[in-house]
PDB file of C-alpha atoms in Angstrom:
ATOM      1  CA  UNK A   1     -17.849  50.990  20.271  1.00  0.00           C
ATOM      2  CA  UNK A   2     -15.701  51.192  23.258  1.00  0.00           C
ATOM      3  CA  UNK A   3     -12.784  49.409  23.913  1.00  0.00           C
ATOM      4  CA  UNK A   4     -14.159  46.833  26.700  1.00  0.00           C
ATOM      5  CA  UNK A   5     -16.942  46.329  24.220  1.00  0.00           C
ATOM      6  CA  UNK A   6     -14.228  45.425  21.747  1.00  0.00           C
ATOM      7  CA  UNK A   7     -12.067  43.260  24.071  1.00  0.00           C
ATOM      8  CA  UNK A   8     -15.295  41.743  24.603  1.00  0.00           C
ATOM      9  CA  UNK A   9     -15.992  41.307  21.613  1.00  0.00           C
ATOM     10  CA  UNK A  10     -12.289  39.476  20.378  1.00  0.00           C
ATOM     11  CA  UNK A  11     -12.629  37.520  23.791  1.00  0.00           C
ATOM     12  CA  UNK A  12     -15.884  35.931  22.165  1.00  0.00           C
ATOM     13  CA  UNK A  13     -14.051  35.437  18.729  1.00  0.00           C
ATOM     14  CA  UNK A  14     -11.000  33.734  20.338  1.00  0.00           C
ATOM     15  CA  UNK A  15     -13.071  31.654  21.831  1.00  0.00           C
ATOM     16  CA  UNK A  16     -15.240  30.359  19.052  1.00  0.00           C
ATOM     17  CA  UNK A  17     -12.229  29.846  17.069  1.00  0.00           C
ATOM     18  CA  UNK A  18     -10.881  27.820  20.057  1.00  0.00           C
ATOM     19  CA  UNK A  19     -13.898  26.370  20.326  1.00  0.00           C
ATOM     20  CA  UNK A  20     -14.162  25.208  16.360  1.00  0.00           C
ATOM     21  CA  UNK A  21     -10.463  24.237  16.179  1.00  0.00           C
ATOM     22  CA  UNK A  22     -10.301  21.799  19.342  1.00  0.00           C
ATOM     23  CA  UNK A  23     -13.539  20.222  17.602  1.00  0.00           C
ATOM     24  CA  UNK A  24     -11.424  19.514  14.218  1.00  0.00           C
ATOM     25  CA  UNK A  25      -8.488  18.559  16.312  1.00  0.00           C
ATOM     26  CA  UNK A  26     -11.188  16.113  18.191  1.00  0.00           C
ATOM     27  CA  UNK A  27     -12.977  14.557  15.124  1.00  0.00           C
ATOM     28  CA  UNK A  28      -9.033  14.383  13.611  1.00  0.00           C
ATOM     29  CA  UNK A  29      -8.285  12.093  16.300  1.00  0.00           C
ATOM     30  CA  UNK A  30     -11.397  10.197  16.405  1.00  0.00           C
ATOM     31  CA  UNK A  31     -10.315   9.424  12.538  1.00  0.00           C
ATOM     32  CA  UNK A  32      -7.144   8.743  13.211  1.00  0.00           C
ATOM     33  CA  UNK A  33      -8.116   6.328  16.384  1.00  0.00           C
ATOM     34  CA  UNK A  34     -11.249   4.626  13.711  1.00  0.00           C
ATOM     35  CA  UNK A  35      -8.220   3.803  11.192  1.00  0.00           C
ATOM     36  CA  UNK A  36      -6.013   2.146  13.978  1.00  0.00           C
ATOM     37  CA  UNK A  37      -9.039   0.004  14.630  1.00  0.00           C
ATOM     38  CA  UNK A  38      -9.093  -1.265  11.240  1.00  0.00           C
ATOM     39  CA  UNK A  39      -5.272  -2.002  11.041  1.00  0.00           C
ATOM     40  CA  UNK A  40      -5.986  -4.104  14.298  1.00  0.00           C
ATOM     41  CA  UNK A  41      -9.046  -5.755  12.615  1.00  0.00           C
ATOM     42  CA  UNK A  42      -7.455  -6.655   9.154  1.00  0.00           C
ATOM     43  CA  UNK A  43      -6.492 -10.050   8.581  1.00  0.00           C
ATOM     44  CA  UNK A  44      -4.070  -9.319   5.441  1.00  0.00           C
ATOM     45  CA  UNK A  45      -0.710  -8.854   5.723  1.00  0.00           C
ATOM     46  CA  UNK A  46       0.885  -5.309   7.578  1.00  0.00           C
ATOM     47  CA  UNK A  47       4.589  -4.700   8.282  1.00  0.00           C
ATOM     48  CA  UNK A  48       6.749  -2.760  10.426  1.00  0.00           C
ATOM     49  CA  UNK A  49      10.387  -1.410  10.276  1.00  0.00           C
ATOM     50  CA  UNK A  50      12.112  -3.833  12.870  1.00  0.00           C
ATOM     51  CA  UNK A  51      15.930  -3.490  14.090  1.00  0.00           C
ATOM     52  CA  UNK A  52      17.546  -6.904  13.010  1.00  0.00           C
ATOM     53  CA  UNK A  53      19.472  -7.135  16.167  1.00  0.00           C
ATOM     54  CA  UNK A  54      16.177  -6.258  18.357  1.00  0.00           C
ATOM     55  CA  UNK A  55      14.368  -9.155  16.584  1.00  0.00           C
ATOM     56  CA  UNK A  56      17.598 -11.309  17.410  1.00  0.00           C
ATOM     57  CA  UNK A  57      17.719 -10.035  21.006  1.00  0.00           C
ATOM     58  CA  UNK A  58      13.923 -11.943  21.025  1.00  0.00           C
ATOM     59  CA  UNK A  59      15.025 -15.068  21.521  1.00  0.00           C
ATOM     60  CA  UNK A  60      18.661 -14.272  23.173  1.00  0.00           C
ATOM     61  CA  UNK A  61      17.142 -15.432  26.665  1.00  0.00           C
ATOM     62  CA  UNK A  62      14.258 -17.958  25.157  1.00  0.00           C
ATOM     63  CA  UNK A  63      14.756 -21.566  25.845  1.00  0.00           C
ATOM     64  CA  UNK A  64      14.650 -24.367  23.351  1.00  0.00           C
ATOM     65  CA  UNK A  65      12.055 -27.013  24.164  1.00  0.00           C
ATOM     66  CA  UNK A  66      14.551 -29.711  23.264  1.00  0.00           C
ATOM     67  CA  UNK A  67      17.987 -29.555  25.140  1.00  0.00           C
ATOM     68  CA  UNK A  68      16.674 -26.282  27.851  1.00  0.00           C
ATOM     69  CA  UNK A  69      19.163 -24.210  26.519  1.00  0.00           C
ATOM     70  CA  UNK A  70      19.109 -20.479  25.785  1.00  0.00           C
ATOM     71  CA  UNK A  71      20.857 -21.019  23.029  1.00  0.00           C
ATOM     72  CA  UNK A  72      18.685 -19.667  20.462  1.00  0.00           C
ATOM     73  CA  UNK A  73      19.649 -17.890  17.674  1.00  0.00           C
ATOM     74  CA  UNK A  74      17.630 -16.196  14.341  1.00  0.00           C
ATOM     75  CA  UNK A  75      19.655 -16.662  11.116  1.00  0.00           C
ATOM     76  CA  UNK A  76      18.786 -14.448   7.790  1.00  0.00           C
ATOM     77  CA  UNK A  77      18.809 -16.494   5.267  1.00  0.00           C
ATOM     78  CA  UNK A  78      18.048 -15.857   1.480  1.00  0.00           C
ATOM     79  CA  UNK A  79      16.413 -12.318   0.465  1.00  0.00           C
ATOM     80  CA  UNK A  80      13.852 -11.614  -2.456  1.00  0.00           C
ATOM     81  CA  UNK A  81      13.719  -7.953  -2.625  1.00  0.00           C
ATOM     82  CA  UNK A  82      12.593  -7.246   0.695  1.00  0.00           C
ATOM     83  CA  UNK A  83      11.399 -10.609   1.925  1.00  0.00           C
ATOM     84  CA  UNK A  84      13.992 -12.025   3.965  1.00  0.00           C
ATOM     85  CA  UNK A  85      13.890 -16.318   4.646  1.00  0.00           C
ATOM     86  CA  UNK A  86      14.391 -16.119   8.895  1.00  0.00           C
ATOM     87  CA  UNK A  87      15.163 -19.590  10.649  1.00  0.00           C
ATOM     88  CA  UNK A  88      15.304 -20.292  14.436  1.00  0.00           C
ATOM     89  CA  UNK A  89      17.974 -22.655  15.263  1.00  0.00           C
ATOM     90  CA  UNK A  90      19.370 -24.120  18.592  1.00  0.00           C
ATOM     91  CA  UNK A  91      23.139 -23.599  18.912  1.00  0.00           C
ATOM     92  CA  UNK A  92      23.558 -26.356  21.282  1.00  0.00           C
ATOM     93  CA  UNK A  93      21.364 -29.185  19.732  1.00  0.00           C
ATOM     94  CA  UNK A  94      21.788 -27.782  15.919  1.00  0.00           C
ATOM     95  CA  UNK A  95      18.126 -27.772  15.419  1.00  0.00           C
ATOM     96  CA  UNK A  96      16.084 -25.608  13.276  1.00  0.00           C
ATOM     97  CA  UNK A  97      13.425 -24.719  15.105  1.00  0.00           C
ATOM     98  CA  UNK A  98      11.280 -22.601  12.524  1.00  0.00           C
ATOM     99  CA  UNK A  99      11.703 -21.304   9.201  1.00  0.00           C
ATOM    100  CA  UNK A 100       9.705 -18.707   7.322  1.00  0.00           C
ATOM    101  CA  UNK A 101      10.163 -15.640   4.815  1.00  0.00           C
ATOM    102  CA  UNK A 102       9.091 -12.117   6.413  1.00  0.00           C
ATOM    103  CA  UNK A 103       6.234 -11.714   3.776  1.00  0.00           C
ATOM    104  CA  UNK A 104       3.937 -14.433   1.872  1.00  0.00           C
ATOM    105  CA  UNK A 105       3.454 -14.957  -1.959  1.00  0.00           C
ATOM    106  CA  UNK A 106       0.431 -13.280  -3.545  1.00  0.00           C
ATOM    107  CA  UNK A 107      -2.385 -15.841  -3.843  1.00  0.00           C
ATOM    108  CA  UNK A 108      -1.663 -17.786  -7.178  1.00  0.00           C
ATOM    109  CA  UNK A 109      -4.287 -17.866  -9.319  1.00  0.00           C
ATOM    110  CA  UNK A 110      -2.146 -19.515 -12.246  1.00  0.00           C
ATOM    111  CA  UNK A 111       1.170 -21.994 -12.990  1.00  0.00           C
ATOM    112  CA  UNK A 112       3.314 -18.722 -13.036  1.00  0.00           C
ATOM    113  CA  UNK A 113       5.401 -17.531  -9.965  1.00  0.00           C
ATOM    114  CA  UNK A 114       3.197 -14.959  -8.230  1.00  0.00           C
ATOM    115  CA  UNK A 115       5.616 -11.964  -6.397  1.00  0.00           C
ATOM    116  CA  UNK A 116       6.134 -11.485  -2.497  1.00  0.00           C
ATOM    117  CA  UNK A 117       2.930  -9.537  -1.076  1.00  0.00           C
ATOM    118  CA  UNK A 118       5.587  -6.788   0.207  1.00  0.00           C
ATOM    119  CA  UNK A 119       7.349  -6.177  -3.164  1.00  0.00           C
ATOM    120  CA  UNK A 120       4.440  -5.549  -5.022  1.00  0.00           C
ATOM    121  CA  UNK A 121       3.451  -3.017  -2.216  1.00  0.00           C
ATOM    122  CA  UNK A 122       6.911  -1.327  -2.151  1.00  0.00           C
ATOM    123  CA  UNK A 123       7.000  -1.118  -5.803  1.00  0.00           C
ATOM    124  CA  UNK A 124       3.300   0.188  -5.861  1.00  0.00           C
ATOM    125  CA  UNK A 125       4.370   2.595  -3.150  1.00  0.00           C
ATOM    126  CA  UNK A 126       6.843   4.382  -5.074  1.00  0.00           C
ATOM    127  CA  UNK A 127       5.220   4.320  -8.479  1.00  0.00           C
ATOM    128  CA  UNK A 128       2.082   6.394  -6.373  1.00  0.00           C
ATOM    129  CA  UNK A 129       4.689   9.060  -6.008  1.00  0.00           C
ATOM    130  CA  UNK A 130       6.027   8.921  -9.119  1.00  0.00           C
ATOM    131  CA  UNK A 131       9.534   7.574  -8.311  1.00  0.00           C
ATOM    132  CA  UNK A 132      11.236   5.269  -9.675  1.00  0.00           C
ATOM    133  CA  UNK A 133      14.515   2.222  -8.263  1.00  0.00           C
ATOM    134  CA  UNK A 134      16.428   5.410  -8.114  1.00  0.00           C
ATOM    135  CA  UNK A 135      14.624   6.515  -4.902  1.00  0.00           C
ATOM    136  CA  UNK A 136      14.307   2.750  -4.243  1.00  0.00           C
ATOM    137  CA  UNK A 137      18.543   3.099  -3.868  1.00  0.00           C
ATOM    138  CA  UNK A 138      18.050   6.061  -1.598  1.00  0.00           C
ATOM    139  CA  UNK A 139      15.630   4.863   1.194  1.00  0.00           C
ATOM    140  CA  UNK A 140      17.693   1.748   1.252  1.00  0.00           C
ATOM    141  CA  UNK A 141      21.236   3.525   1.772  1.00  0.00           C
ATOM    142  CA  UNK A 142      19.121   5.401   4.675  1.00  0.00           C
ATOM    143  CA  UNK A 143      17.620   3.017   6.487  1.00  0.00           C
ATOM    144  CA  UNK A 144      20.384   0.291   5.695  1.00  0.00           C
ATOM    145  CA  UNK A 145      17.790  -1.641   4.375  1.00  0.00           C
ATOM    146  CA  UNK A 146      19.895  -4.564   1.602  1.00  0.00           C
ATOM    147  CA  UNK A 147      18.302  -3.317  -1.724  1.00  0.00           C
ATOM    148  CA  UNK A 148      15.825  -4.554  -3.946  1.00  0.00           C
ATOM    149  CA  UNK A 149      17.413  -5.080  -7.399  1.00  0.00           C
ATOM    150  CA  UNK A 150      16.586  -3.206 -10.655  1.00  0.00           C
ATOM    151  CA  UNK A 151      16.010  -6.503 -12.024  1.00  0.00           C
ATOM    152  CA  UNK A 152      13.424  -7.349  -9.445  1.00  0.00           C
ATOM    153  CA  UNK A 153      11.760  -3.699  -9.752  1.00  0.00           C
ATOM    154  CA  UNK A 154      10.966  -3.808 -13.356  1.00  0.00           C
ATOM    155  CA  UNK A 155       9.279  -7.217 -13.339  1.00  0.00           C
ATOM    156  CA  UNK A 156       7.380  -6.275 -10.735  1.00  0.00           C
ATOM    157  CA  UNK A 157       6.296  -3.272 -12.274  1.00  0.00           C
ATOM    158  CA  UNK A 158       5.655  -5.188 -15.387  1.00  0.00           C
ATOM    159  CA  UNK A 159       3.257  -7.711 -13.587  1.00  0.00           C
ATOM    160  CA  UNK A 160       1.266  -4.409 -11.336  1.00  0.00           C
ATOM    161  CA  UNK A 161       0.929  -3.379 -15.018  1.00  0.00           C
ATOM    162  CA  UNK A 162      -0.374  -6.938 -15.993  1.00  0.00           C
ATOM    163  CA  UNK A 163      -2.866  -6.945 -13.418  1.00  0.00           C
ATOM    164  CA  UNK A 164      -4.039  -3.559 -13.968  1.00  0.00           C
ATOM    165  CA  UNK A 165      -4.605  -4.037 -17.516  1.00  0.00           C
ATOM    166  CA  UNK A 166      -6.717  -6.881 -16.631  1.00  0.00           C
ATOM    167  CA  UNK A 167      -8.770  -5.158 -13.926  1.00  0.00           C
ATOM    168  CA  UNK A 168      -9.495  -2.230 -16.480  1.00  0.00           C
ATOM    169  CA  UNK A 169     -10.890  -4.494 -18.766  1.00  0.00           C
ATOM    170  CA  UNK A 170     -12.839  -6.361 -16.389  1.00  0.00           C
ATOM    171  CA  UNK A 171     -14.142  -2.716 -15.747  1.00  0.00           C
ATOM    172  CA  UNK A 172     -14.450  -1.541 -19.329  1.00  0.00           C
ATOM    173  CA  UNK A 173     -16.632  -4.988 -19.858  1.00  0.00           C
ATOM    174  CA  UNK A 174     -19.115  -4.285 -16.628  1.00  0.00           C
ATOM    175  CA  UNK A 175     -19.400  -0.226 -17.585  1.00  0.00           C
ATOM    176  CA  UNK A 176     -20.235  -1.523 -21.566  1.00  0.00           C
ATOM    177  CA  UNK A 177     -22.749  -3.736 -19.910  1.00  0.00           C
ATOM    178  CA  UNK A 178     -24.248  -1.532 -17.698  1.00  0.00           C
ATOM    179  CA  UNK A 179     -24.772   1.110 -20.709  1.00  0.00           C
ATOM    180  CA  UNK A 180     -26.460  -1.809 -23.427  1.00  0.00           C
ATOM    181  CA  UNK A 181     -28.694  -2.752 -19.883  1.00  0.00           C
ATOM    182  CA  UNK A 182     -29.309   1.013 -19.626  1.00  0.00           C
ATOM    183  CA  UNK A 183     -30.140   2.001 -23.201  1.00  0.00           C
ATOM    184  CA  UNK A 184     -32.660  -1.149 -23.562  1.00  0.00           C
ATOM    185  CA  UNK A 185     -34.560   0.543 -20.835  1.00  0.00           C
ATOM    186  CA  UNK A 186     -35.047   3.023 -22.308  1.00  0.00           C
ATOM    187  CA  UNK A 187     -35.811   1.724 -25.539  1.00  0.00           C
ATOM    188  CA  UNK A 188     -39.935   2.432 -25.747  1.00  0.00           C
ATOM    189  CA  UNK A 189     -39.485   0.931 -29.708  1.00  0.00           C
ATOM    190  CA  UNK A 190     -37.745  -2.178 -28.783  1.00  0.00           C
ATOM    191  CA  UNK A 191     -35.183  -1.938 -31.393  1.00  0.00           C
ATOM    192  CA  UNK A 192     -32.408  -2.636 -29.522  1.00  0.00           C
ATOM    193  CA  UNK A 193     -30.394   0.239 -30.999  1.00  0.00           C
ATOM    194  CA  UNK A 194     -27.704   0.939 -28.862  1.00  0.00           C
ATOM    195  CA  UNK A 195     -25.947   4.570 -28.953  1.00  0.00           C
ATOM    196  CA  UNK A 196     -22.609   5.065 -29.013  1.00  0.00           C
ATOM    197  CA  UNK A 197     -21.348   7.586 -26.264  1.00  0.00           C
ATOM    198  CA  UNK A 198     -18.280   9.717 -27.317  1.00  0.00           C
ATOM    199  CA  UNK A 199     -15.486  10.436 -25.168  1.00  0.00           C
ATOM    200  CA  UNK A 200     -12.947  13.171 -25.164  1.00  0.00           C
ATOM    201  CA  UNK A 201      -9.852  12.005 -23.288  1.00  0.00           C
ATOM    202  CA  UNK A 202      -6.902  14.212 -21.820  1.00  0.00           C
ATOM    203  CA  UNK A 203      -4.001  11.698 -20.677  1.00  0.00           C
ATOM    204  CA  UNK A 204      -1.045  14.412 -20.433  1.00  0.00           C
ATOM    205  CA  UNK A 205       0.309  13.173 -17.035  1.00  0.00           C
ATOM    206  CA  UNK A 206       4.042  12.293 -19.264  1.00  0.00           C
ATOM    207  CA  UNK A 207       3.798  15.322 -21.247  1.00  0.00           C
ATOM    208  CA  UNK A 208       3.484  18.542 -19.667  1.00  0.00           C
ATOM    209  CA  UNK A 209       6.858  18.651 -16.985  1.00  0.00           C
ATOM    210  CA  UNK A 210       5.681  14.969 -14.951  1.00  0.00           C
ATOM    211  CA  UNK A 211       8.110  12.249 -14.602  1.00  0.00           C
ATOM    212  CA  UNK A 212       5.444  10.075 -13.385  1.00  0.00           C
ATOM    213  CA  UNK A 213       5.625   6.165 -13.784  1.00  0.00           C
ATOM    214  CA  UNK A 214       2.733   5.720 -14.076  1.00  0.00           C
ATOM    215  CA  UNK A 215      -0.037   6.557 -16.614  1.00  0.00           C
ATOM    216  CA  UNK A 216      -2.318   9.530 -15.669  1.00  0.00           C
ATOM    217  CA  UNK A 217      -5.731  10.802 -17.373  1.00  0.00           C
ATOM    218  CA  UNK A 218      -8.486  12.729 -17.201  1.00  0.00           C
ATOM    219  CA  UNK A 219     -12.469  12.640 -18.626  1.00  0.00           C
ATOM    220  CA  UNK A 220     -12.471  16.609 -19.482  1.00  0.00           C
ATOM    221  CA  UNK A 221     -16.450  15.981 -21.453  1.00  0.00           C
ATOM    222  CA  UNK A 222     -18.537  13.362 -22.629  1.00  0.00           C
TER     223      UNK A 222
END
């Protein structure tokens, strides 16, 4: 092989490899682009890091529909981990425009007190990673965010445990269900004898150098 047959030859190979690698970055975007569309499509709650004194700067030059003043002003009020109570009031006709918190209760299903939507996220978020109010402290010193308390964390992470408990035996129920449905099927006797199905379960996400917070497992043979 000469060597113009061999520049010719890498020439081709660059440019497949080009060609191949502007296609991933292509269907990367298109990905990226579907899953913006969602986020503008969903109707549940989404949040953003604001500036406090950009959100005040909002209304710095907005007039209130009573006295035609720009007088007014957003006040923080109470905070519940990361929910914060905001009110709009008029500083020349002292009235409260609008008050709100920055994130909504779950949906209450029950007489208890059901958490702030954003709490249970931010707790859920850091429990995903294995972290604990520790690195709850630390994002909060750097973004000089006020701080969820440890108080607040745990009982949080009690009641994601709560729920989660629940939803696995809502599971477990369905999956026993679907096995009884399964085996009568295939029951040419009609007996109705069910057989048990044996599990060997490996659940060493706490044991072998993790620091997780949450519970890990694996289904290593049935």
């Amino acid at each position: 092989m000469d060597i113009s047959e061999h520049n010719s030859n890498v020439a081709q190979l660059s440019s497949a490899n080009s060609f191949f690698k502007n296609e991933r970055v292509s269907m990367q975007e298109k990905s990226v682009q579907e899953q913006e569309n969602v986020a503008d499509t969903y109707d549940g709650p989404s949040y953003i890091i604001v500036d406090k004194n950009a959100l005040c700067d909002i209304f710095k030059y907005t007039f209130c529909g009573s006295c035609n003043q720009s007088t007014l002003k957003l006040e923080f009020g109470h905070k519940y981990g990361f929910s914060h109570q905001l009110k709009l009031v008029c500083k020349t006709c002292s009235e409260q425009k609008m008050e709100c918190f920055t994130s909504p209760r779950l949906e209450k299903k029950s007489n208890t007190s059901t958490p702030l939507d954003v709490n249970v996220r931010a707790v859920q978020a850091f429990l995903a990673i294995s972290r604990g109010h520790a690195s709850v402290e630390k994002i909060c010193m750097f973004l000089n965010m006020p701080l969820m308390s440890s108080k607040t964390f745990n009982e949080i992470k009690c009641y994601i445990n709560s729920v989660y408990s629940l939803a696995s035996q809502t599971v477990l129920n369905y999956v026993h269900n679907s096995v009884q449905n399964a085996y009568r099927k295939l029951d040419q006797t009609g007996s109705n004898t069910i057989t048990d199905i044996a599990v060997s379960f490996d659940g060493t996400g706490l044991t072998r150098g993790h620091t997780s917070q949450i519970g890990i497992g694996c289904v290593v043979d049935t």
